[in-house]
mmCIF file of C-alpha atoms in Angstrom:
data_model
loop_
_atom_site.group_PDB
_atom_site.id
_atom_site.type_symbol
_atom_site.label_atom_id
_atom_site.label_comp_id
_atom_site.label_asym_id
_atom_site.label_seq_id
_atom_site.Cartn_x
_atom_site.Cartn_y
_atom_site.Cartn_z
ATOM 1 C CA MET A 29 110.111 105.393 85.686
ATOM 2 C CA ALA A 30 107.592 102.939 86.787
ATOM 3 C CA ARG A 31 103.979 104.205 86.772
ATOM 4 C CA LEU A 32 101.477 103.767 89.349
ATOM 5 C CA TYR A 33 97.743 103.926 89.006
ATOM 6 C CA VAL A 34 94.520 102.577 90.911
ATOM 7 C CA ARG A 35 91.293 101.551 89.228
ATOM 8 C CA SER A 36 87.758 100.437 89.486
ATOM 9 C CA GLY A 37 85.807 98.908 86.873
ATOM 10 C CA ILE A 38 88.189 96.026 85.926
ATOM 11 C CA ALA A 39 86.910 92.971 88.038
ATOM 12 C CA PRO A 40 83.796 91.970 85.849
ATOM 13 C CA ASP A 41 82.051 90.058 89.068
ATOM 14 C CA ASP A 42 83.160 93.088 91.089
ATOM 15 C CA PRO A 43 83.074 96.535 89.185
ATOM 16 C CA ASP A 44 83.063 98.505 92.294
ATOM 17 C CA ALA A 45 86.644 97.269 93.807
ATOM 18 C CA ALA A 46 89.754 99.408 93.106
ATOM 19 C CA PHE A 47 92.771 97.738 92.119
ATOM 20 C CA VAL A 48 96.373 99.066 92.414
ATOM 21 C CA ILE A 49 98.425 98.913 88.983
ATOM 22 C CA LEU A 50 102.150 99.175 88.520
ATOM 23 C CA VAL A 51 103.285 99.740 84.790
ATOM 24 C CA VAL A 52 107.024 98.985 84.338
ATOM 25 C CA ASP A 53 109.002 99.829 81.832
ATOM 26 C CA PRO A 54 110.983 96.374 80.451
ATOM 27 C CA ASP A 55 113.924 99.060 79.180
ATOM 28 C CA GLY A 56 113.899 101.464 81.773
ATOM 29 C CA THR A 57 115.167 101.650 85.143
ATOM 30 C CA PRO A 58 117.495 98.609 86.869
ATOM 31 C CA GLY A 59 114.274 98.239 89.252
ATOM 32 C CA GLU A 60 111.714 98.138 86.593
ATOM 33 C CA ARG A 61 114.179 95.594 84.026
ATOM 34 C CA ALA A 62 114.107 93.408 87.422
ATOM 35 C CA VAL A 63 110.206 93.518 88.162
ATOM 36 C CA ALA A 64 109.855 92.702 84.049
ATOM 37 C CA ARG A 65 112.163 89.494 84.727
ATOM 38 C CA LEU A 66 109.941 88.147 87.420
ATOM 39 C CA GLY A 67 107.361 87.307 85.180
ATOM 40 C CA GLY A 68 109.081 84.179 84.072
ATOM 41 C CA HIS A 69 109.764 83.162 87.918
ATOM 42 C CA CYS A 70 106.026 83.289 88.531
ATOM 43 C CA TYR A 71 103.409 80.258 87.809
ATOM 44 C CA GLU A 72 100.510 81.159 85.431
ATOM 45 C CA GLY A 73 96.506 80.854 86.157
ATOM 46 C CA ASP A 74 93.902 82.704 85.198
ATOM 47 C CA GLY A 75 95.299 85.333 82.592
ATOM 48 C CA ALA A 76 97.985 86.282 85.366
ATOM 49 C CA PHE A 77 101.188 85.297 86.114
ATOM 50 C CA TYR A 78 101.545 85.218 90.143
ATOM 51 C CA LEU A 79 104.555 85.699 92.126
ATOM 52 C CA VAL A 80 104.531 83.283 95.166
ATOM 53 C CA ARG A 81 104.453 85.554 98.342
ATOM 54 C CA THR A 82 107.687 83.769 99.571
ATOM 55 C CA ASP A 83 109.650 84.932 96.931
ATOM 56 C CA GLY A 84 107.954 88.414 96.208
ATOM 57 C CA TRP A 85 105.333 90.914 97.297
ATOM 58 C CA ALA A 86 104.457 94.203 96.946
ATOM 59 C CA GLU A 87 104.652 96.752 99.941
ATOM 60 C CA ARG A 88 102.052 99.452 100.203
ATOM 61 C CA SER A 89 101.835 102.616 102.240
ATOM 62 C CA LEU A 90 99.270 105.585 102.207
ATOM 63 C CA ASP A 91 99.518 108.519 103.824
ATOM 64 C CA SER A 92 97.318 111.734 103.242
ATOM 65 C CA GLY A 93 95.948 110.706 100.270
ATOM 66 C CA ARG A 94 99.413 109.369 98.579
ATOM 67 C CA LEU A 95 99.967 105.552 98.026
ATOM 68 C CA GLU A 96 103.328 104.447 97.741
ATOM 69 C CA VAL A 97 103.981 100.918 96.270
ATOM 70 C CA GLY A 98 107.767 99.020 96.583
ATOM 71 C CA VAL A 99 108.166 95.684 95.243
ATOM 72 C CA ALA A 100 110.347 93.579 97.355
ATOM 73 C CA VAL A 101 111.749 90.437 96.566
ATOM 74 C CA HIS A 102 113.992 87.815 98.237
ATOM 75 C CA PRO A 103 117.557 87.439 96.643
ATOM 76 C CA VAL A 104 117.030 83.826 95.689
ATOM 77 C CA ALA A 105 114.059 84.619 93.415
ATOM 78 C CA LEU A 106 115.987 87.267 91.957
ATOM 79 C CA ARG A 107 118.764 85.001 91.088
ATOM 80 C CA HIS A 108 116.499 82.432 89.715
ATOM 81 C CA ALA A 109 114.829 85.183 87.527
ATOM 82 C CA GLY A 110 118.492 85.961 86.426
ATOM 83 C CA VAL A 111 118.957 89.212 88.327
ATOM 84 C CA ASP A 112 121.998 89.977 90.632
ATOM 85 C CA PRO A 113 120.341 91.256 93.949
ATOM 86 C CA ALA A 114 123.603 92.894 94.707
ATOM 87 C CA GLY A 115 122.709 96.115 92.762
ATOM 88 C CA PHE A 116 119.730 96.608 94.764
ATOM 89 C CA PRO A 117 120.997 98.229 97.746
ATOM 90 C CA GLU A 118 117.743 99.220 99.401
ATOM 91 C CA ARG A 119 115.576 96.306 101.924
ATOM 92 C CA SER A 120 112.356 95.933 102.427
ATOM 93 C CA VAL A 121 110.677 97.219 105.588
ATOM 94 C CA THR A 122 108.795 94.058 106.023
ATOM 95 C CA ASP A 123 111.691 91.322 105.784
ATOM 96 C CA PRO A 124 115.276 93.092 105.628
ATOM 97 C CA ASP A 125 116.587 89.916 103.865
ATOM 98 C CA ALA A 126 114.476 91.024 100.805
ATOM 99 C CA VAL A 127 115.599 94.068 98.218
ATOM 100 C CA LEU A 128 113.589 96.582 97.357
ATOM 101 C CA LEU A 129 113.414 97.097 93.792
ATOM 102 C CA LEU A 130 111.581 99.874 92.915
ATOM 103 C CA SER A 131 108.810 102.175 94.602
ATOM 104 C CA ALA A 132 106.362 104.193 93.003
ATOM 105 C CA ALA A 133 103.720 106.486 94.155
ATOM 106 C CA THR A 134 100.348 108.397 93.311
ATOM 107 C CA THR A 135 97.478 110.260 94.953
ATOM 108 C CA VAL A 136 94.137 108.421 95.952
ATOM 109 C CA GLU A 137 90.666 109.448 95.984
ATOM 110 C CA PRO A 138 88.952 108.758 98.958
ATOM 111 C CA ALA A 139 86.134 106.618 97.522
ATOM 112 C CA LEU A 140 88.979 104.576 95.981
ATOM 113 C CA ARG A 141 90.653 104.164 98.899
ATOM 114 C CA ALA A 142 88.098 102.891 100.523
ATOM 115 C CA ARG A 143 87.466 100.030 97.829
ATOM 116 C CA LEU A 144 91.041 99.032 97.724
ATOM 117 C CA GLY A 145 91.701 95.374 97.228
ATOM 118 C CA GLU A 146 94.922 93.395 98.403
ATOM 119 C CA PRO A 147 96.568 92.173 95.005
ATOM 120 C CA THR A 148 99.067 94.788 92.976
ATOM 121 C CA ALA A 149 99.152 94.014 89.283
ATOM 122 C CA VAL A 150 102.359 94.565 87.384
ATOM 123 C CA PHE A 151 102.219 95.267 83.859
ATOM 124 C CA THR A 152 105.329 95.339 81.231
ATOM 125 C CA ALA A 153 104.996 98.141 78.871
ATOM 126 C CA GLY A 154 107.141 101.213 77.271
ATOM 127 C CA PRO A 155 105.983 104.614 78.695
ATOM 128 C CA ASP A 156 104.500 104.891 75.609
ATOM 129 C CA VAL A 157 101.653 102.436 75.936
ATOM 130 C CA PRO A 158 99.003 103.793 77.847
ATOM 131 C CA LEU A 159 97.108 102.005 80.734
ATOM 132 C CA ASP A 160 93.687 101.645 78.924
ATOM 133 C CA ARG A 161 95.323 99.857 76.289
ATOM 134 C CA LEU A 162 96.867 97.275 78.656
ATOM 135 C CA LEU A 163 93.874 96.473 80.462
ATOM 136 C CA ALA A 164 91.746 95.980 77.339
ATOM 137 C CA ASP A 165 94.432 93.598 75.774
ATOM 138 C CA ASP A 166 93.307 90.026 76.820
ATOM 139 C CA GLU A 167 97.293 88.799 75.436
ATOM 140 C CA GLU A 168 98.456 91.136 78.185
ATOM 141 C CA TRP A 169 98.780 89.324 81.513
ATOM 142 C CA PRO A 170 99.895 91.271 84.547
ATOM 143 C CA ILE A 171 102.523 89.919 87.347
ATOM 144 C CA VAL A 172 100.196 89.919 90.348
ATOM 145 C CA LEU A 173 101.845 90.629 93.813
ATOM 146 C CA ALA A 174 100.102 89.831 96.964
ATOM 147 C CA PRO A 175 100.456 92.016 100.005
ATOM 148 C CA ALA A 176 103.424 91.507 102.341
ATOM 149 C CA PRO A 177 103.434 88.903 104.337
ATOM 150 C CA SER A 178 102.917 89.698 107.922
ATOM 151 C CA GLY A 179 105.275 88.788 110.774
ATOM 152 C CA ALA A 180 108.095 87.995 108.313
#
């Protein structure tokens, strides 16, 4: 099952900024495996892989301190990543042409909620790998997902 975190102190130039971090298991659910495969469809830069927003994004909802994040991707991008979109019947709330691969939720303290940055970082690791180890490993590059496009 995907794990969702909100952490601050990650960006050296802005230690107060809070970031949403999703950890997916490459051997986990079909949605987690699909998200893990997206890394091969991203472009590299600055120690991360970036998924182009026209291909996919992170959809967020925040209600009473509960943050839910869903990963939505267009079928063409999934096919390029070697994933059959037919296995994902749920659709994006932003763009019904995009499929929803997975969603995860966590509670967020009000102080962190006020400092949330826009991108969502996605790391690929098994359930036994703690987040702190992922964040400390310079070799582990996250997939960075932009927020949902407006007016899609």
